[in-house]
C-alpha atoms as an extended CHARMM CRD file, in Angstrom:
* protein
*
       177  EXT
         1         1  MET       CA              0.1490000000       -0.3050000000        0.1220000000  PROA      1               0.0000000000
         2         2  ASP       CA              1.8000000000        3.1110000000       -1.0530000000  PROA      2               0.0000000000
         3         3  GLN       CA              1.2650000000        6.6720000000        0.7510000000  PROA      3               0.0000000000
         4         4  LEU       CA             -0.7060000000        8.1250000000       -1.9790000000  PROA      4               0.0000000000
         5         5  ALA       CA             -3.5820000000        5.8840000000       -1.2880000000  PROA      5               0.0000000000
         6         6  ARG       CA             -3.3640000000        6.4020000000        2.4660000000  PROA      6               0.0000000000
         7         7  ASN       CA             -3.1820000000       10.2590000000        2.2220000000  PROA      7               0.0000000000
         8         8  PRO       CA             -5.2000000000       11.4110000000       -0.6940000000  PROA      8               0.0000000000
         9         9  PRO       CA             -3.5380000000       14.6700000000       -2.6390000000  PROA      9               0.0000000000
        10        10  ALA       CA             -5.3010000000       17.8850000000       -2.2770000000  PROA      10              0.0000000000
        11        11  ASP       CA             -5.9300000000       18.2250000000       -5.8280000000  PROA      11              0.0000000000
        12        12  ASN       CA             -9.7830000000       17.8330000000       -4.9250000000  PROA      12              0.0000000000
        13        13  LEU       CA            -10.4300000000       17.6520000000       -1.6450000000  PROA      13              0.0000000000
        14        14  LEU       CA            -14.4310000000       17.4570000000       -2.0410000000  PROA      14              0.0000000000
        15        15  LEU       CA            -14.0440000000       14.1890000000       -3.6550000000  PROA      15              0.0000000000
        16        16  ALA       CA            -11.1160000000       13.0940000000       -1.4290000000  PROA      16              0.0000000000
        17        17  ARG       CA            -12.7820000000       13.5990000000        1.8290000000  PROA      17              0.0000000000
        18        18  TRP       CA            -16.1410000000       12.9570000000        0.3660000000  PROA      18              0.0000000000
        19        19  ARG       CA            -17.2430000000       10.9030000000        3.3970000000  PROA      19              0.0000000000
        20        20  LEU       CA            -17.0720000000       13.9090000000        5.5440000000  PROA      20              0.0000000000
        21        21  TRP       CA            -18.7370000000       16.3690000000        3.0190000000  PROA      21              0.0000000000
        22        22  ALA       CA            -21.5160000000       13.4200000000        3.0320000000  PROA      22              0.0000000000
        23        23  LEU       CA            -21.6480000000       13.2670000000        6.6020000000  PROA      23              0.0000000000
        24        24  ALA       CA            -21.8490000000       17.1460000000        7.2200000000  PROA      24              0.0000000000
        25        25  ALA       CA            -24.0710000000       17.1300000000        4.2890000000  PROA      25              0.0000000000
        26        26  SER       CA            -26.8520000000       14.9190000000        5.7490000000  PROA      26              0.0000000000
        27        27  ALA       CA            -26.2860000000       16.8510000000        9.2340000000  PROA      27              0.0000000000
        28        28  ALA       CA            -27.1890000000       20.2690000000        7.4840000000  PROA      28              0.0000000000
        29        29  MET       CA            -30.2560000000       18.2320000000        5.8500000000  PROA      29              0.0000000000
        30        30  LEU       CA            -31.6420000000       17.0030000000        9.1950000000  PROA      30              0.0000000000
        31        31  ALA       CA            -30.7960000000       20.3830000000       10.9330000000  PROA      31              0.0000000000
        32        32  ILE       CA            -32.5840000000       22.0940000000        8.0040000000  PROA      32              0.0000000000
        33        33  ALA       CA            -35.5960000000       19.9910000000        8.3240000000  PROA      33              0.0000000000
        34        34  HSD       CA            -35.8490000000       20.3660000000       11.9940000000  PROA      34              0.0000000000
        35        35  GLY       CA            -35.7460000000       24.1870000000       11.8170000000  PROA      35              0.0000000000
        36        36  PHE       CA            -38.7200000000       24.0910000000        9.2580000000  PROA      36              0.0000000000
        37        37  GLN       CA            -40.3500000000       22.1110000000       12.1660000000  PROA      37              0.0000000000
        38        38  THR       CA            -39.3020000000       24.0220000000       14.9730000000  PROA      38              0.0000000000
        39        39  PHE       CA            -39.2660000000       27.4540000000       14.1320000000  PROA      39              0.0000000000
        40        40  GLY       CA            -41.8340000000       27.2690000000       10.9050000000  PROA      40              0.0000000000
        41        41  GLY       CA            -44.0640000000       25.2750000000       12.4440000000  PROA      41              0.0000000000
        42        42  TYR       CA            -44.3480000000       22.8620000000        9.8390000000  PROA      42              0.0000000000
        43        43  ALA       CA            -45.3070000000       19.3610000000       11.5400000000  PROA      43              0.0000000000
        44        44  PRO       CA            -43.7000000000       16.7710000000        9.6810000000  PROA      44              0.0000000000
        45        45  CYS       CA            -45.9090000000       14.0300000000        7.6780000000  PROA      45              0.0000000000
        46        46  THR       CA            -45.1380000000       10.3840000000        7.6150000000  PROA      46              0.0000000000
        47        47  LEU       CA            -43.1350000000       10.5590000000        4.1250000000  PROA      47              0.0000000000
        48        48  CYS       CA            -41.7780000000       13.6720000000        5.4570000000  PROA      48              0.0000000000
        49        49  LEU       CA            -40.0650000000       11.5070000000        8.5370000000  PROA      49              0.0000000000
        50        50  ARG       CA            -38.9260000000        8.8510000000        6.1740000000  PROA      50              0.0000000000
        51        51  GLN       CA            -36.6470000000       11.0690000000        4.2370000000  PROA      51              0.0000000000
        52        52  ARG       CA            -35.5640000000       12.5580000000        7.0420000000  PROA      52              0.0000000000
        53        53  GLU       CA            -34.7800000000        8.7560000000        7.5380000000  PROA      53              0.0000000000
        54        54  VAL       CA            -32.7230000000        8.3380000000        4.8200000000  PROA      54              0.0000000000
        55        55  TYR       CA            -30.4130000000       11.0570000000        5.7780000000  PROA      55              0.0000000000
        56        56  TRP       CA            -29.6940000000        9.3910000000        9.2810000000  PROA      56              0.0000000000
        57        57  LEU       CA            -28.7020000000        6.5280000000        7.6200000000  PROA      57              0.0000000000
        58        58  ALA       CA            -26.3480000000        8.4760000000        5.0720000000  PROA      58              0.0000000000
        59        59  ALA       CA            -24.7670000000        9.9660000000        8.3910000000  PROA      59              0.0000000000
        60        60  ALA       CA            -24.1930000000        6.6900000000       10.1270000000  PROA      60              0.0000000000
        61        61  VAL       CA            -22.7820000000        5.0800000000        6.7050000000  PROA      61              0.0000000000
        62        62  ALA       CA            -20.2260000000        8.1000000000        6.2440000000  PROA      62              0.0000000000
        63        63  ALA       CA            -19.2320000000        7.8860000000        9.8560000000  PROA      63              0.0000000000
        64        64  ALA       CA            -18.6000000000        4.5420000000       10.1170000000  PROA      64              0.0000000000
        65        65  SER       CA            -16.8300000000        4.7660000000        6.9900000000  PROA      65              0.0000000000
        66        66  MET       CA            -14.5420000000        7.8770000000        7.9590000000  PROA      66              0.0000000000
        67        67  VAL       CA            -13.5120000000        5.0700000000       10.6300000000  PROA      67              0.0000000000
        68        68  VAL       CA            -12.9770000000        2.1570000000        8.4020000000  PROA      68              0.0000000000
        69        69  VAL       CA            -10.6800000000        3.6080000000        5.9290000000  PROA      69              0.0000000000
        70        70  ARG       CA             -8.3920000000        4.8080000000        8.8780000000  PROA      70              0.0000000000
        71        71  LEU       CA             -7.8760000000        1.0270000000        9.6540000000  PROA      71              0.0000000000
        72        72  SER       CA             -5.1510000000       -1.2080000000        8.5270000000  PROA      72              0.0000000000
        73        73  GLY       CA             -6.1980000000       -2.0750000000        5.0280000000  PROA      73              0.0000000000
        74        74  GLY       CA             -9.0090000000        0.0300000000        5.4310000000  PROA      74              0.0000000000
        75        75  TRP       CA             -8.1360000000        2.1270000000        2.3330000000  PROA      75              0.0000000000
        76        76  ARG       CA             -9.7670000000       -0.8330000000        0.1120000000  PROA      76              0.0000000000
        77        77  TRP       CA            -13.1170000000        0.6500000000        1.7440000000  PROA      77              0.0000000000
        78        78  ARG       CA            -12.8490000000        4.2500000000       -0.1330000000  PROA      78              0.0000000000
        79        79  THR       CA            -14.0760000000        2.9820000000       -2.8460000000  PROA      79              0.0000000000
        80        80  PRO       CA            -17.1370000000        0.9330000000       -1.7960000000  PROA      80              0.0000000000
        81        81  SER       CA            -18.1610000000        3.4190000000        0.6790000000  PROA      81              0.0000000000
        82        82  GLY       CA            -18.5000000000        6.4470000000       -1.9170000000  PROA      82              0.0000000000
        83        83  TRP       CA            -20.7660000000        3.6270000000       -4.1070000000  PROA      83              0.0000000000
        84        84  LEU       CA            -22.5100000000        3.0620000000       -0.6090000000  PROA      84              0.0000000000
        85        85  LEU       CA            -23.6930000000        6.3970000000        0.2940000000  PROA      85              0.0000000000
        86        86  ALA       CA            -24.5880000000        6.6900000000       -3.5220000000  PROA      86              0.0000000000
        87        87  LEU       CA            -27.2710000000        3.8090000000       -3.2110000000  PROA      87              0.0000000000
        88        88  VAL       CA            -28.6130000000        5.7060000000        0.0370000000  PROA      88              0.0000000000
        89        89  PHE       CA            -28.4920000000        9.0120000000       -1.1190000000  PROA      89              0.0000000000
        90        90  LEU       CA            -30.7040000000        7.5680000000       -4.8760000000  PROA      90              0.0000000000
        91        91  ALA       CA            -32.5950000000        5.7830000000       -2.2530000000  PROA      91              0.0000000000
        92        92  GLY       CA            -33.3080000000        9.0840000000       -0.1250000000  PROA      92              0.0000000000
        93        93  ALA       CA            -34.3940000000       10.7560000000       -3.8700000000  PROA      93              0.0000000000
        94        94  GLY       CA            -36.9340000000        7.9960000000       -4.2230000000  PROA      94              0.0000000000
        95        95  VAL       CA            -38.6790000000        8.7110000000       -1.4570000000  PROA      95              0.0000000000
        96        96  ALA       CA            -38.6130000000       12.2630000000       -2.0870000000  PROA      96              0.0000000000
        97        97  VAL       CA            -39.6740000000       11.8670000000       -5.7390000000  PROA      97              0.0000000000
        98        98  TYR       CA            -42.4830000000        9.1850000000       -4.7940000000  PROA      98              0.0000000000
        99        99  HSD       CA            -43.6260000000       12.1580000000       -1.7870000000  PROA      99              0.0000000000
       100       100  ALA       CA            -43.4390000000       14.5320000000       -4.3240000000  PROA      100             0.0000000000
       101       101  GLY       CA            -45.6410000000       13.0640000000       -6.8400000000  PROA      101             0.0000000000
       102       102  ALA       CA            -48.2240000000       12.2630000000       -4.1850000000  PROA      102             0.0000000000
       103       103  GLU       CA            -48.2810000000       15.8630000000       -3.4770000000  PROA      103             0.0000000000
       104       104  TRP       CA            -48.7990000000       16.4040000000       -7.1960000000  PROA      104             0.0000000000
       105       105  LYS       CA            -51.4170000000       14.1540000000       -7.5680000000  PROA      105             0.0000000000
       106       106  PHE       CA            -49.4740000000       11.8030000000       -9.8710000000  PROA      106             0.0000000000
       107       107  TRP       CA            -50.4090000000        9.0650000000       -7.6330000000  PROA      107             0.0000000000
       108       108  PRO       CA            -51.6300000000        8.1130000000       -4.1260000000  PROA      108             0.0000000000
       109       109  GLY       CA            -49.5970000000        8.8220000000       -1.2670000000  PROA      109             0.0000000000
       110       110  PRO       CA            -49.7070000000        6.1380000000        1.4140000000  PROA      110             0.0000000000
       111       111  THR       CA            -53.0270000000        5.4490000000        3.2830000000  PROA      111             0.0000000000
       112       112  ALA       CA            -51.8130000000        5.8720000000        6.9340000000  PROA      112             0.0000000000
       113       113  CYS       CA            -50.1910000000        9.6170000000        6.3960000000  PROA      113             0.0000000000
       114       114  SER       CA            -50.2510000000       11.2910000000        9.2560000000  PROA      114             0.0000000000
       115       115  SER       CA            -47.6590000000       13.0090000000       11.7280000000  PROA      115             0.0000000000
       116       116  ALA       CA            -45.8230000000       11.3750000000       14.4880000000  PROA      116             0.0000000000
       117       117  GLY       CA            -46.0250000000       14.3520000000       16.8270000000  PROA      117             0.0000000000
       118       118  GLY       CA            -46.1330000000       18.0330000000       17.3340000000  PROA      118             0.0000000000
       119       119  PRO       CA            -47.7000000000       20.6530000000       19.9880000000  PROA      119             0.0000000000
       120       120  VAL       CA            -50.7430000000       19.7510000000       21.4830000000  PROA      120             0.0000000000
       121       121  SER       CA            -53.1410000000       22.2810000000       23.3090000000  PROA      121             0.0000000000
       122       122  ALA       CA            -55.4630000000       21.9960000000       26.1390000000  PROA      122             0.0000000000
       123       123  ALA       CA            -58.1270000000       22.8770000000       23.3030000000  PROA      123             0.0000000000
       124       124  ASP       CA            -56.5750000000       19.9100000000       21.3810000000  PROA      124             0.0000000000
       125       125  LEU       CA            -57.0950000000       17.5970000000       23.9640000000  PROA      125             0.0000000000
       126       126  LYS       CA            -60.5710000000       19.0010000000       25.1160000000  PROA      126             0.0000000000
       127       127  ALA       CA            -61.9380000000       18.0640000000       21.7320000000  PROA      127             0.0000000000
       128       128  LEU       CA            -60.1320000000       14.6210000000       21.7190000000  PROA      128             0.0000000000
       129       129  MET       CA            -61.9380000000       13.9140000000       24.8870000000  PROA      129             0.0000000000
       130       130  VAL       CA            -65.1720000000       14.6890000000       23.1950000000  PROA      130             0.0000000000
       131       131  GLY       CA            -64.3780000000       12.7460000000       20.4720000000  PROA      131             0.0000000000
       132       132  ALA       CA            -62.7630000000       14.5380000000       17.9040000000  PROA      132             0.0000000000
       133       133  ARG       CA            -60.7090000000       13.5750000000       14.8840000000  PROA      133             0.0000000000
       134       134  ILE       CA            -57.4300000000       14.7400000000       15.2670000000  PROA      134             0.0000000000
       135       135  HSD       CA            -55.6150000000       14.8820000000       11.7800000000  PROA      135             0.0000000000
       136       136  GLY       CA            -52.0730000000       14.9880000000       11.0390000000  PROA      136             0.0000000000
       137       137  PRO       CA            -50.1390000000       16.3910000000        8.2980000000  PROA      137             0.0000000000
       138       138  ALA       CA            -51.1400000000       15.5420000000        5.0070000000  PROA      138             0.0000000000
       139       139  CYS       CA            -48.5120000000       13.6950000000        2.6820000000  PROA      139             0.0000000000
       140       140  ASP       CA            -50.4620000000       14.4590000000       -0.5630000000  PROA      140             0.0000000000
       141       141  GLN       CA            -50.5570000000       18.5190000000        0.4710000000  PROA      141             0.0000000000
       142       142  ALA       CA            -47.3290000000       20.7070000000       -0.0270000000  PROA      142             0.0000000000
       143       143  PRO       CA            -47.0800000000       22.8180000000        2.8710000000  PROA      143             0.0000000000
       144       144  TRP       CA            -44.5590000000       25.4040000000        1.7990000000  PROA      144             0.0000000000
       145       145  VAL       CA            -43.2670000000       25.8630000000       -1.7880000000  PROA      145             0.0000000000
       146       146  PHE       CA            -40.5100000000       27.8230000000       -3.3850000000  PROA      146             0.0000000000
       147       147  ALA       CA            -39.3980000000       28.0940000000       -7.2700000000  PROA      147             0.0000000000
       148       148  GLY       CA            -42.5430000000       25.6990000000       -7.9830000000  PROA      148             0.0000000000
       149       149  LEU       CA            -41.0200000000       22.6040000000       -6.0110000000  PROA      149             0.0000000000
       150       150  SER       CA            -42.0000000000       21.6850000000       -2.5020000000  PROA      150             0.0000000000
       151       151  MET       CA            -39.7460000000       20.6830000000        0.2990000000  PROA      151             0.0000000000
       152       152  ALA       CA            -39.9400000000       17.0810000000       -1.1420000000  PROA      152             0.0000000000
       153       153  GLY       CA            -39.1270000000       18.3810000000       -4.6320000000  PROA      153             0.0000000000
       154       154  TRP       CA            -36.0750000000       20.0760000000       -3.2550000000  PROA      154             0.0000000000
       155       155  ASN       CA            -35.1640000000       17.1730000000       -1.1410000000  PROA      155             0.0000000000
       156       156  ALA       CA            -35.2640000000       15.0850000000       -4.6110000000  PROA      156             0.0000000000
       157       157  VAL       CA            -32.7350000000       17.7520000000       -6.1370000000  PROA      157             0.0000000000
       158       158  ILE       CA            -30.4000000000       17.7390000000       -3.2270000000  PROA      158             0.0000000000
       159       159  SER       CA            -30.5080000000       14.0500000000       -2.8490000000  PROA      159             0.0000000000
       160       160  LEU       CA            -29.5130000000       13.2690000000       -6.8660000000  PROA      160             0.0000000000
       161       161  GLY       CA            -26.7750000000       15.9560000000       -6.3340000000  PROA      161             0.0000000000
       162       162  LEU       CA            -25.2010000000       14.5650000000       -3.4980000000  PROA      162             0.0000000000
       163       163  ALA       CA            -25.8430000000       10.8260000000       -5.1700000000  PROA      163             0.0000000000
       164       164  ALA       CA            -24.0780000000       11.9550000000       -8.0340000000  PROA      164             0.0000000000
       165       165  LEU       CA            -21.3050000000       13.6640000000       -5.7760000000  PROA      165             0.0000000000
       166       166  SER       CA            -21.0840000000       10.0250000000       -4.5120000000  PROA      166             0.0000000000
       167       167  VAL       CA            -20.6840000000        8.2540000000       -7.9170000000  PROA      167             0.0000000000
       168       168  ALA       CA            -17.8740000000       10.7710000000       -8.6360000000  PROA      168             0.0000000000
       169       169  ALA       CA            -16.3030000000       10.5880000000       -5.5180000000  PROA      169             0.0000000000
       170       170  ALA       CA            -16.2670000000        6.6700000000       -5.9790000000  PROA      170             0.0000000000
       171       171  LEU       CA            -14.8580000000        7.0880000000       -9.2940000000  PROA      171             0.0000000000
       172       172  TYR       CA            -12.2720000000        9.5120000000       -8.0190000000  PROA      172             0.0000000000
       173       173  GLU       CA            -10.5090000000        6.6980000000       -5.3570000000  PROA      173             0.0000000000
       174       174  GLN       CA            -10.9960000000        3.7040000000       -7.9450000000  PROA      174             0.0000000000
       175       175  ALA       CA             -8.7950000000        6.1340000000      -10.5380000000  PROA      175             0.0000000000
       176       176  ARG       CA             -6.4670000000        6.6650000000       -7.8680000000  PROA      176             0.0000000000
       177       177  ARG       CA             -5.7440000000        3.0910000000       -7.2730000000  PROA      177             0.0000000000
């Protein structure tokens, strides 16, 4: 194993350190989603939560692969970790496209699409006690749209970009061998 494989050159720090960037991007996307929920008052629907799960998985894969590539013989995992991150981000893009399609009524969303939480007031509890039905956010209604894309639509675009960068990082690592 030569020194070049252990210590990547600084010619492309984004691709050479992609696992770190993927971890940072995943953390940023989770923080943005939490910010929309906490400060914007947008309670997540079931599909919103599924999209977050993908970023948690990507963060875990990125963090674990950062450790693995530093172990003895771990340089062999540089390329596969890029491909694995690409698959995770592609799965995230798939969930986001499905969600955006449900919002645009291209196909039906899941039948059990309700929120897993959110603020509850005393009036909500009183209404529940007298038999009122509580409805969480619906997966087929976009509560926020910017430049013609909902949050799910933007997530699909970002996930596809992260998947493309993961592929580029895997190819970069493969070319360095």
